[in-house]
Amino acid sequence: MMKLTTIRFLVGQALSSIKRNGMMSLASIGTVAISMFVLGTFLLLALNANLVADAIETNVEIAVLVHPDASKETIDSTYNDISSLNGVMAVTHVGKDEALAGLEKQFGEGHDLLRSLGGVNPLPDSFIVKVENPRLVSKVADVIGGFSSVDKVRYGKGMIEKLFSVLDWVRWLGAGIAVLLSLAAVFLIAITVRITVFARGDEITIMKYVGATNWFIRLPFFLEGLILGTLGSLLAATAIYFSYSKLVSYVILTVNFIPLITDKEFILQLLLYLLVGGAVLGSIGSAVSVRKFLKV
Amino acid sequence: MIRMYNASKDYANGVKALIDVSVQIEKGEFVFLVGPSGAGKSTFIRLLFREELPSDGQVIIAGKSIVRLRSSKVAVLRRNIGVVFQNFRLLSDRTAFENVAFALRVLQFSQKDINQRVPEILRQVGLSARAGSYPHQLSGGEQQRVAIARAIVNNPKILIADEPTGNLDPDTSWEIMHLLYEINKRGTTLIIATHDKKIVDTMKRRVIGLERGRLVRDDQQGVYGL
């Protein structure tokens, strides 16, 4: 078990190096912070995009708008025609009034839409058609579009595929940038620690002569890198935490149909990984320099 | 305490720093190591605390071969050997107290031990009043006393001094020699590499002479040279 005096000594050595290296330490911390911030941002982006994609995939539906002047009977027969089509799982009829109510809800309370529209509901009757398999969507939609009573058919043509290809692209881009920045961070920390190794040449010599063990001589340098990396990623984690909370509350207020990860525990865990990532980067950086420049 | 058998040291650049040197130094001895610059004194000393390994031959310290010593045990060997240099090698950003305490901190002594041993050692070297001074506030002699205090605070069995008076005026040199003599009298084996003819001639101790890497003499009550 290490004595408290020893721990204080080792940490003190590391901290005084960080202070003495002022600008280089700041540069290292900054680089780690930026790389971890980018990594964290892309991670959150990818995870949220996954969530959106999931939501969309389970919700592939076709919106069928009936001609505005269609009679009750026409609407009923159209309903039956659609229901009897192959591959159709469920059909929901949304009446004009319901559609208006739904719209009002989306606009938020306190709006009297009907009055602002001059007392006439311009929305047609519509059907929401759920298909058994997302791949059948375009086929079914084409058939429904051919019905004489149907005015318009809407569905997310190729949207999911597009989303996934964008998602992949974002993932690779994020991973690439994060790897490059991480390398830069490791490199800068290695340089910073190397400066310390040279600045502490006298101390290292004396430590050797009085019989310090190798790991004892090396430990403060590892600690220096570790602290730099952890401080950097702590900055990044804090920045991500606050900007993400801000983003979430903004998105919820404005575009509430986009689902976002709001599970605090999950996000904190993610940030914890970032913190560990920064500490690892720092340790790698110092290990590189200690191995190369600290001959004991 | 120290046994050197046919030790040689060739450096990569072709310099033969030591050639076939055999020496025995017993526990508690006081030995001067003399010779002109480049005679091999520094290499001799470096072999003792295993800064270097001999190219040939054997070096045994306190019963252990430094040649066969595993690198993890080197630190343990060095705890038994204190070293003092011509240029003191104090840490300029720390007080005398902290310079001495540094050796103990590195060896993981507790703060309690440090608070007890450092003042005691500083008293032994006559520097109690200067414990809080930084190296640049101390005279050369005082700095060397701090360096000696740091070298012996861990009670090493062997103290090696490489030109300890090289940067000091004659009076101060004598004070330092007296201090080293006191330490030797308490049982520490002492090896002093020096150019100081007057000191060697006056103290009349064992003298080991090196010249161009070879052992040229080993006199029990020697003088510096002819």
Coordinates of C-alpha atoms in Angstrom, one line a residue:
Chain A
M1 CA 0.0 0.0 0.0
M2 CA 1.4 3.3 -1.0
K3 CA 1.8 5.9 1.7
L4 CA -0.1 9.1 1.6
T5 CA 3.1 11.1 1.6
T6 CA 4.2 9.2 -1.5
I7 CA 1.0 9.7 -3.3
R8 CA 1.1 13.4 -2.5
F9 CA 4.7 13.6 -3.7
L10 CA 3.9 11.9 -7.0
V11 CA 0.8 13.9 -7.7
G12 CA 2.7 17.1 -6.6
Q13 CA 5.5 16.3 -9.1
A14 CA 2.9 15.8 -11.9
L15 CA 1.0 19.0 -11.1
S16 CA 4.1 21.1 -10.8
S17 CA 5.1 19.9 -14.3
I18 CA 1.8 20.8 -15.7
K19 CA 2.1 24.3 -14.2
R20 CA 5.7 24.7 -15.4
N21 CA 4.8 23.6 -18.9
G22 CA 2.0 26.2 -18.9
M23 CA 1.3 26.8 -22.6
M24 CA 2.1 23.2 -23.7
S25 CA -0.2 21.8 -21.1
L26 CA -3.0 24.1 -22.2
A27 CA -2.5 23.1 -25.8
S28 CA -2.6 19.4 -24.8
I29 CA -5.7 19.9 -22.8
G30 CA -7.3 21.9 -25.6
T31 CA -6.5 19.2 -28.2
V32 CA -7.9 16.4 -26.0
A33 CA -11.0 18.5 -25.3
I34 CA -11.6 19.2 -29.0
S35 CA -11.1 15.6 -30.1
M36 CA -13.3 14.3 -27.3
F37 CA -15.9 16.9 -28.0
V38 CA -16.0 15.9 -31.7
L39 CA -16.1 12.2 -30.8
G40 CA -18.9 12.8 -28.3
T41 CA -20.9 15.0 -30.6
F42 CA -20.7 12.4 -33.5
L43 CA -21.6 9.6 -31.1
L44 CA -24.7 11.5 -29.9
L45 CA -25.5 12.4 -33.5
A46 CA -25.2 8.7 -34.6
L47 CA -27.2 7.4 -31.7
N48 CA -30.0 9.9 -32.2
A49 CA -30.1 9.2 -35.9
N50 CA -30.4 5.5 -35.1
L51 CA -33.4 6.4 -32.8
V52 CA -35.0 8.5 -35.6
A53 CA -34.4 5.7 -38.1
D54 CA -36.0 3.1 -35.8
A55 CA -39.0 5.4 -35.2
I56 CA -39.4 5.9 -38.9
E57 CA -39.0 2.2 -39.8
T58 CA -41.7 1.1 -37.4
N59 CA -43.9 3.9 -38.7
V60 CA -43.8 3.4 -42.4
E61 CA -47.2 4.5 -43.5
I62 CA -49.0 5.8 -46.5
A63 CA -51.1 8.9 -46.1
V64 CA -54.0 8.8 -48.5
L65 CA -55.9 12.0 -49.1
V66 CA -59.4 11.6 -50.5
H67 CA -60.9 14.1 -52.9
P68 CA -62.3 17.0 -50.8
D69 CA -65.7 16.7 -52.3
A70 CA -66.0 12.9 -52.0
S71 CA -69.3 11.7 -50.5
K72 CA -69.6 9.5 -47.4
E73 CA -70.3 6.5 -49.5
T74 CA -67.3 7.0 -51.7
I75 CA -65.1 7.3 -48.6
D76 CA -66.5 4.1 -47.1
S77 CA -66.0 2.1 -50.4
T78 CA -62.5 3.5 -50.7
Y79 CA -61.8 2.3 -47.2
N80 CA -63.0 -1.2 -48.1
D81 CA -61.0 -1.2 -51.3
I82 CA -57.8 -0.3 -49.5
S83 CA -58.4 -2.8 -46.7
S84 CA -58.8 -5.6 -49.2
L85 CA -55.4 -4.9 -50.9
N86 CA -52.6 -7.4 -50.5
G87 CA -50.0 -6.5 -48.0
V88 CA -52.1 -3.9 -46.2
M89 CA -52.0 -4.4 -42.4
A90 CA -54.3 -1.7 -41.1
V91 CA -56.2 1.2 -42.4
T92 CA -57.3 4.1 -40.2
H93 CA -59.8 6.6 -41.3
V94 CA -59.1 10.2 -40.2
G95 CA -62.1 12.5 -40.7
K96 CA -61.8 16.2 -41.6
D97 CA -62.6 17.3 -38.0
E98 CA -60.1 14.8 -36.5
A99 CA -57.4 16.1 -38.9
L100 CA -58.0 19.6 -37.9
A101 CA -57.9 18.7 -34.2
G102 CA -54.7 17.0 -34.8
L103 CA -53.2 20.0 -36.5
E104 CA -54.4 22.2 -33.7
K105 CA -52.7 20.0 -31.2
Q106 CA -49.4 20.3 -33.2
F107 CA -49.6 24.0 -33.2
G108 CA -50.0 24.0 -29.5
E109 CA -52.9 25.0 -27.3
G110 CA -54.5 28.4 -27.4
H111 CA -55.0 28.4 -31.2
D112 CA -58.4 28.4 -32.7
L113 CA -57.5 27.2 -36.1
L114 CA -61.0 27.0 -37.5
R115 CA -61.6 30.6 -36.8
S116 CA -58.4 31.7 -38.3
L117 CA -59.3 29.7 -41.4
G118 CA -62.5 31.6 -41.8
G119 CA -64.8 28.9 -40.4
V120 CA -64.1 26.4 -43.2
N121 CA -62.1 23.3 -42.6
P122 CA -59.9 22.9 -45.7
L123 CA -58.6 19.5 -44.7
P124 CA -59.9 16.4 -46.6
D125 CA -60.7 13.1 -45.2
S126 CA -57.7 10.8 -45.2
F127 CA -56.6 7.3 -44.5
I128 CA -53.4 6.2 -42.8
V129 CA -52.4 2.9 -44.3
K130 CA -49.9 0.6 -42.6
V131 CA -48.2 -2.0 -44.7
E132 CA -46.9 -5.3 -43.5
N133 CA -43.4 -4.8 -44.9
P134 CA -41.7 -1.4 -45.6
R135 CA -40.7 -2.8 -49.0
L136 CA -44.3 -3.0 -50.2
V137 CA -44.9 0.6 -49.5
S138 CA -44.3 2.0 -53.0
K139 CA -46.3 -0.8 -54.7
V140 CA -49.3 -0.4 -52.5
A141 CA -49.1 3.4 -52.8
D142 CA -49.1 3.2 -56.6
V143 CA -52.3 1.0 -56.6
I144 CA -54.1 3.3 -54.1
G145 CA -53.0 6.3 -56.2
G146 CA -54.9 4.8 -59.1
F147 CA -58.3 4.9 -57.3
S148 CA -60.5 7.6 -58.7
S149 CA -61.6 8.8 -55.3
V150 CA -58.1 9.4 -54.2
D151 CA -56.6 12.8 -54.6
K152 CA -53.0 12.3 -53.3
V153 CA -50.8 9.6 -51.9
R154 CA -47.9 10.5 -49.7
Y155 CA -45.2 8.2 -48.3
G156 CA -41.5 8.5 -47.5
K157 CA -40.1 7.2 -50.7
G158 CA -36.5 5.9 -50.3
M159 CA -36.3 8.0 -47.1
I160 CA -35.1 5.2 -44.9
E161 CA -32.4 4.1 -47.3
K162 CA -31.3 7.6 -47.7
L163 CA -31.3 8.1 -43.9
F164 CA -29.2 5.0 -43.4
S165 CA -26.7 5.9 -46.0
V166 CA -26.4 9.4 -44.5
L167 CA -26.0 7.8 -41.1
D168 CA -23.2 5.6 -42.3
W169 CA -21.5 8.5 -43.8
V170 CA -21.8 10.5 -40.6
R171 CA -20.5 7.6 -38.6
W172 CA -17.4 7.2 -40.7
L173 CA -16.8 10.9 -40.9
G174 CA -17.1 11.1 -37.1
A175 CA -14.8 8.2 -36.5
G176 CA -12.3 9.5 -39.0
I177 CA -12.2 13.0 -37.5
A178 CA -12.1 11.6 -33.9
V179 CA -9.2 9.2 -34.7
L180 CA -7.2 12.0 -36.4
L181 CA -7.8 14.4 -33.5
S182 CA -7.0 11.7 -31.0
L183 CA -3.7 11.1 -32.7
A184 CA -3.0 14.8 -32.5
A185 CA -3.9 14.8 -28.8
V186 CA -1.6 11.8 -28.1
F187 CA 1.2 13.6 -30.1
L188 CA 0.8 16.8 -28.2
I189 CA 0.7 15.1 -24.8
A190 CA 3.8 13.1 -25.8
I191 CA 5.6 16.4 -26.6
T192 CA 4.5 18.0 -23.4
V193 CA 5.7 15.0 -21.3
R194 CA 9.0 15.0 -23.2
I195 CA 9.6 18.6 -22.3
T196 CA 9.0 17.6 -18.7
V197 CA 11.4 14.7 -18.9
F198 CA 14.1 17.1 -20.1
A199 CA 13.2 19.8 -17.6
R200 CA 13.4 17.3 -14.8
G201 CA 16.7 15.8 -15.9
D202 CA 18.4 16.7 -12.7
E203 CA 15.6 15.2 -10.6
I204 CA 15.6 12.0 -12.6
T205 CA 19.4 11.6 -12.1
I206 CA 19.1 12.2 -8.4
M207 CA 16.2 9.8 -8.1
K208 CA 18.3 7.2 -9.9
Y209 CA 21.3 7.8 -7.7
V210 CA 19.4 7.5 -4.4
G211 CA 17.8 4.3 -5.6
A212 CA 14.3 5.1 -6.7
T213 CA 12.7 2.2 -8.6
N214 CA 12.0 2.6 -12.3
W215 CA 8.2 2.7 -11.9
F216 CA 8.5 5.3 -9.2
I217 CA 10.6 7.6 -11.5
R218 CA 8.2 7.0 -14.4
L219 CA 4.9 7.4 -12.5
P220 CA 4.8 11.2 -12.3
F221 CA 5.2 11.5 -16.0
F222 CA 2.4 9.0 -16.6
L223 CA 0.3 11.0 -14.1
E224 CA 1.1 14.2 -16.0
G225 CA -0.3 12.7 -19.2
L226 CA -3.2 11.1 -17.4
I227 CA -4.2 14.4 -15.7
L228 CA -3.8 16.4 -19.0
G229 CA -6.0 13.9 -20.8
T230 CA -8.6 13.7 -18.1
L231 CA -8.8 17.5 -17.8
G232 CA -9.3 17.8 -21.5
S233 CA -12.0 15.2 -21.7
L234 CA -13.7 16.7 -18.6
L235 CA -13.9 20.0 -20.5
A236 CA -15.4 18.2 -23.5
A237 CA -17.9 16.2 -21.4
T238 CA -19.0 19.4 -19.6
A239 CA -19.4 21.2 -22.9
I240 CA -21.3 18.4 -24.5
Y241 CA -23.6 18.0 -21.4
F242 CA -24.7 21.6 -21.4
S243 CA -25.0 22.1 -25.1
Y244 CA -26.9 18.8 -25.5
S245 CA -29.3 19.7 -22.8
K246 CA -29.9 23.0 -24.4
L247 CA -30.4 21.4 -27.8
V248 CA -32.8 18.8 -26.4
S249 CA -35.0 21.4 -24.7
Y250 CA -34.9 23.5 -27.9
V251 CA -35.9 20.6 -30.1
I252 CA -38.7 19.5 -27.8
L253 CA -40.1 23.0 -27.9
T254 CA -39.9 23.5 -31.7
V255 CA -39.8 20.2 -33.6
N256 CA -41.2 17.8 -31.2
F257 CA -41.8 15.0 -33.7
I258 CA -38.1 14.3 -33.8
P259 CA -37.3 11.8 -31.1
L260 CA -34.1 12.5 -29.1
I261 CA -32.2 10.6 -26.5
T262 CA -33.2 12.3 -23.3
D263 CA -32.2 9.5 -20.8
K264 CA -29.9 11.4 -18.5
E265 CA -28.3 8.3 -17.1
F266 CA -27.4 7.1 -20.6
I267 CA -25.9 10.4 -21.5
L268 CA -23.9 10.6 -18.3
Q269 CA -22.6 7.1 -19.0
L270 CA -21.6 8.1 -22.5
L271 CA -19.7 11.1 -21.0
L272 CA -18.0 8.9 -18.5
Y273 CA -16.7 6.8 -21.5
L274 CA -15.4 10.1 -23.0
L275 CA -13.6 10.8 -19.7
V276 CA -12.0 7.4 -19.7
G277 CA -11.1 7.9 -23.4
G278 CA -9.3 11.1 -22.6
A279 CA -7.4 9.5 -19.7
V280 CA -6.4 6.7 -22.0
L281 CA -5.2 9.1 -24.7
G282 CA -3.2 11.0 -22.0
S283 CA -1.6 7.8 -20.7
I284 CA -0.7 6.6 -24.2
G285 CA 0.9 10.0 -24.9
S286 CA 3.0 9.9 -21.8
A287 CA 3.9 6.3 -22.2
V288 CA 5.3 7.1 -25.7
S289 CA 7.6 9.8 -24.3
V290 CA 8.6 8.0 -21.2
R291 CA 9.6 4.9 -23.2
K292 CA 11.5 6.9 -25.7
F293 CA 13.2 9.6 -23.6
L294 CA 13.3 8.3 -20.0
K295 CA 16.2 5.8 -19.8
V296 CA 16.4 4.5 -16.3
Chain B
M1 CA 32.4 -4.7 0.6
I2 CA 33.7 -4.0 -2.9
R3 CA 35.5 -6.6 -5.0
M4 CA 36.6 -5.8 -8.5
Y5 CA 38.2 -8.7 -10.5
N6 CA 40.0 -8.0 -13.8
A7 CA 37.4 -5.4 -14.6
S8 CA 37.7 -3.7 -18.0
K9 CA 35.5 -1.2 -19.7
D10 CA 35.6 -0.5 -23.5
Y11 CA 33.3 2.2 -24.8
A12 CA 31.7 1.9 -28.2
N13 CA 34.0 4.7 -29.5
G14 CA 37.0 2.5 -28.9
V15 CA 38.2 4.2 -25.7
K16 CA 39.5 1.7 -23.2
A17 CA 38.5 3.4 -20.0
L18 CA 39.5 0.6 -17.6
I19 CA 41.9 -2.2 -18.3
D20 CA 42.1 -5.3 -16.1
V21 CA 41.5 -3.6 -12.8
S22 CA 41.4 -5.7 -9.6
V23 CA 40.7 -4.0 -6.3
Q24 CA 39.3 -5.0 -2.9
I25 CA 37.8 -2.4 -0.5
E26 CA 36.7 -3.6 2.9
K27 CA 33.9 -2.4 5.0
G28 CA 34.6 0.9 6.7
E29 CA 37.7 1.8 4.6
F30 CA 38.7 5.3 3.6
V31 CA 40.1 5.2 0.1
F32 CA 41.4 8.0 -2.2
L33 CA 41.0 7.3 -5.9
V34 CA 43.6 9.4 -7.8
G35 CA 44.9 9.9 -11.3
P36 CA 45.0 12.5 -14.1
S37 CA 41.9 13.4 -16.0
G38 CA 40.8 10.6 -18.3
A39 CA 42.6 8.0 -16.2
G40 CA 39.3 6.1 -15.6
K41 CA 38.3 7.4 -12.2
S42 CA 34.8 8.3 -13.4
T43 CA 34.3 4.9 -15.0
F44 CA 35.5 3.2 -11.9
I45 CA 32.9 5.0 -9.9
R46 CA 30.2 4.4 -12.5
L47 CA 30.8 0.7 -12.2
L48 CA 30.3 0.8 -8.5
F49 CA 26.8 2.0 -8.6
R50 CA 26.1 0.3 -11.9
E51 CA 25.7 3.3 -14.1
E52 CA 27.8 1.1 -16.4
L53 CA 28.5 -2.6 -16.7
P54 CA 32.1 -3.9 -17.2
S55 CA 32.9 -5.1 -20.6
D56 CA 34.9 -7.9 -19.0
G57 CA 35.6 -9.0 -15.5
Q58 CA 33.5 -9.0 -12.4
V59 CA 32.3 -6.4 -9.8
I60 CA 30.8 -7.6 -6.6
I61 CA 29.3 -5.2 -4.1
A62 CA 28.1 -6.3 -0.7
G63 CA 28.3 -9.9 -1.9
K64 CA 26.2 -9.3 -5.0
S65 CA 27.5 -9.3 -8.6
I66 CA 26.5 -6.2 -10.4
V67 CA 27.0 -8.0 -13.7
R68 CA 24.3 -10.5 -12.9
L69 CA 22.1 -8.1 -11.0
R70 CA 18.7 -7.9 -12.6
S71 CA 17.7 -4.4 -13.6
S72 CA 14.9 -4.4 -11.1
K73 CA 17.4 -4.8 -8.3
V74 CA 19.6 -2.0 -9.4
A75 CA 17.5 0.5 -7.3
V76 CA 18.1 -1.7 -4.2
L77 CA 21.8 -1.7 -4.8
R78 CA 21.9 2.1 -5.2
R79 CA 20.1 2.6 -1.9
N80 CA 23.3 1.2 -0.3
I81 CA 25.5 3.7 -2.1
G82 CA 25.4 7.5 -1.5
V83 CA 27.0 9.7 -4.2
V84 CA 28.3 13.2 -4.0
F85 CA 29.5 15.2 -7.0
Q86 CA 31.8 18.1 -7.7
N87 CA 28.9 20.3 -8.8
F88 CA 26.6 19.3 -5.9
R89 CA 23.6 18.6 -8.2
L90 CA 21.1 20.2 -5.8
L91 CA 17.6 21.0 -7.0
S92 CA 17.6 24.8 -7.3
D93 CA 13.8 25.2 -6.8
R94 CA 13.8 23.5 -3.3
T95 CA 15.2 24.4 0.1
A96 CA 18.1 22.6 1.7
F97 CA 15.5 20.7 3.8
E98 CA 13.5 19.7 0.7
N99 CA 16.6 18.7 -1.2
V100 CA 17.5 16.2 1.6
A101 CA 13.9 15.2 2.0
F102 CA 13.7 14.5 -1.7
A103 CA 15.8 11.4 -1.3
L104 CA 13.5 10.1 1.4
R105 CA 10.3 10.9 -0.5
V106 CA 11.6 9.0 -3.5
L107 CA 12.2 6.0 -1.3
Q108 CA 8.7 6.4 0.0
F109 CA 9.4 7.3 3.6
S110 CA 6.5 8.7 5.6
Q111 CA 6.2 12.4 6.4
K112 CA 6.8 11.5 10.0
D113 CA 10.1 9.9 9.2
I114 CA 11.1 12.8 7.0
N115 CA 10.4 15.3 9.7
Q116 CA 12.5 13.3 12.1
R117 CA 15.5 12.3 9.9
V118 CA 16.1 15.4 7.8
P119 CA 16.7 17.9 10.7
E120 CA 18.9 15.3 12.4
I121 CA 21.1 14.8 9.3
L122 CA 21.2 18.6 8.7
R123 CA 22.5 18.9 12.2
Q124 CA 25.1 16.3 11.6
V125 CA 26.5 18.2 8.6
G126 CA 26.2 21.5 10.5
L127 CA 23.4 23.1 8.5
S128 CA 20.5 23.3 11.0
A129 CA 20.4 27.0 10.7
R130 CA 20.1 26.9 6.8
A131 CA 17.4 24.3 6.4
G132 CA 15.1 26.8 4.8
S133 CA 17.6 28.3 2.4
Y134 CA 17.6 27.7 -1.3
P135 CA 20.8 26.5 -3.0
H136 CA 21.6 30.0 -4.5
Q137 CA 21.5 31.4 -1.0
L138 CA 24.1 29.0 0.2
S139 CA 27.9 29.1 -0.2
G140 CA 29.7 26.3 -2.2
G141 CA 30.7 24.6 1.0
E142 CA 27.2 24.7 2.4
Q143 CA 25.8 23.4 -0.9
Q144 CA 28.2 20.5 -0.7
R145 CA 27.1 19.8 2.9
V146 CA 23.4 19.6 1.7
A147 CA 24.5 17.2 -1.1
I148 CA 26.3 15.1 1.5
A149 CA 23.3 15.1 3.8
R150 CA 21.2 13.9 0.9
A151 CA 23.6 11.2 0.1
I152 CA 23.8 9.8 3.7
V153 CA 20.2 10.4 4.9
N154 CA 19.3 6.9 3.9
N155 CA 22.3 5.4 5.8
P156 CA 24.1 3.9 2.9
K157 CA 26.9 1.5 3.5
I158 CA 29.1 3.1 0.9
L159 CA 29.6 6.8 0.2
I160 CA 31.3 7.8 -3.1
A161 CA 32.5 11.3 -3.6
D162 CA 33.5 12.4 -7.1
E163 CA 35.8 15.4 -6.7
P164 CA 33.8 16.7 -3.8
T165 CA 36.2 19.7 -3.2
G166 CA 36.8 20.5 -6.8
N167 CA 34.8 23.7 -6.8
L168 CA 35.7 24.8 -3.2
D169 CA 38.5 27.0 -1.8
P170 CA 41.1 25.2 0.4
D171 CA 39.6 26.1 3.8
T172 CA 36.2 25.0 2.8
S173 CA 37.7 21.9 1.2
W174 CA 39.2 20.9 4.5
E175 CA 35.8 21.4 6.3
I176 CA 34.2 19.1 3.8
M177 CA 37.0 16.5 4.1
H178 CA 36.6 16.7 7.9
L179 CA 32.8 16.0 7.5
L180 CA 33.5 13.1 5.2
Y181 CA 36.0 11.7 7.7
E182 CA 33.4 11.9 10.5
I183 CA 31.0 10.0 8.4
N184 CA 33.6 7.3 7.6
K185 CA 34.4 7.1 11.3
R186 CA 30.8 6.1 12.0
G187 CA 31.4 3.0 9.7
T188 CA 30.5 4.1 6.2
T189 CA 32.9 2.9 3.5
L190 CA 34.2 6.0 1.8
I191 CA 35.7 6.4 -1.7
I192 CA 36.9 9.8 -2.7
A193 CA 38.0 10.5 -6.3
T194 CA 40.2 13.6 -6.1
H195 CA 42.8 15.8 -7.8
D196 CA 43.7 17.5 -4.5
K197 CA 47.3 16.5 -3.9
K198 CA 47.5 18.4 -0.6
I199 CA 44.5 16.7 0.9
V200 CA 45.7 13.2 -0.1
D201 CA 49.2 13.8 1.1
T202 CA 48.0 15.2 4.5
M203 CA 45.4 12.6 5.3
K204 CA 47.7 9.6 4.6
R205 CA 45.0 7.1 3.8
R206 CA 44.8 4.3 1.3
V207 CA 45.4 5.6 -2.3
I208 CA 44.4 3.8 -5.4
G209 CA 46.0 5.2 -8.5
L210 CA 44.7 4.9 -12.0
E211 CA 46.5 5.9 -15.2
R212 CA 45.3 5.4 -18.7
G213 CA 42.7 2.9 -17.4
R214 CA 45.2 0.8 -15.5
L215 CA 45.7 0.3 -11.8
V216 CA 49.2 1.7 -11.2
R217 CA 49.4 1.7 -7.5
D218 CA 47.5 0.8 -4.3
D219 CA 49.3 2.1 -1.2
Q220 CA 47.9 1.7 2.3
Q221 CA 49.2 5.1 3.6
G222 CA 49.8 6.8 0.4
V223 CA 50.5 10.2 -1.0
Y224 CA 49.2 11.7 -4.2
G225 CA 52.1 10.9 -6.4
L226 CA 55.7 11.6 -7.0

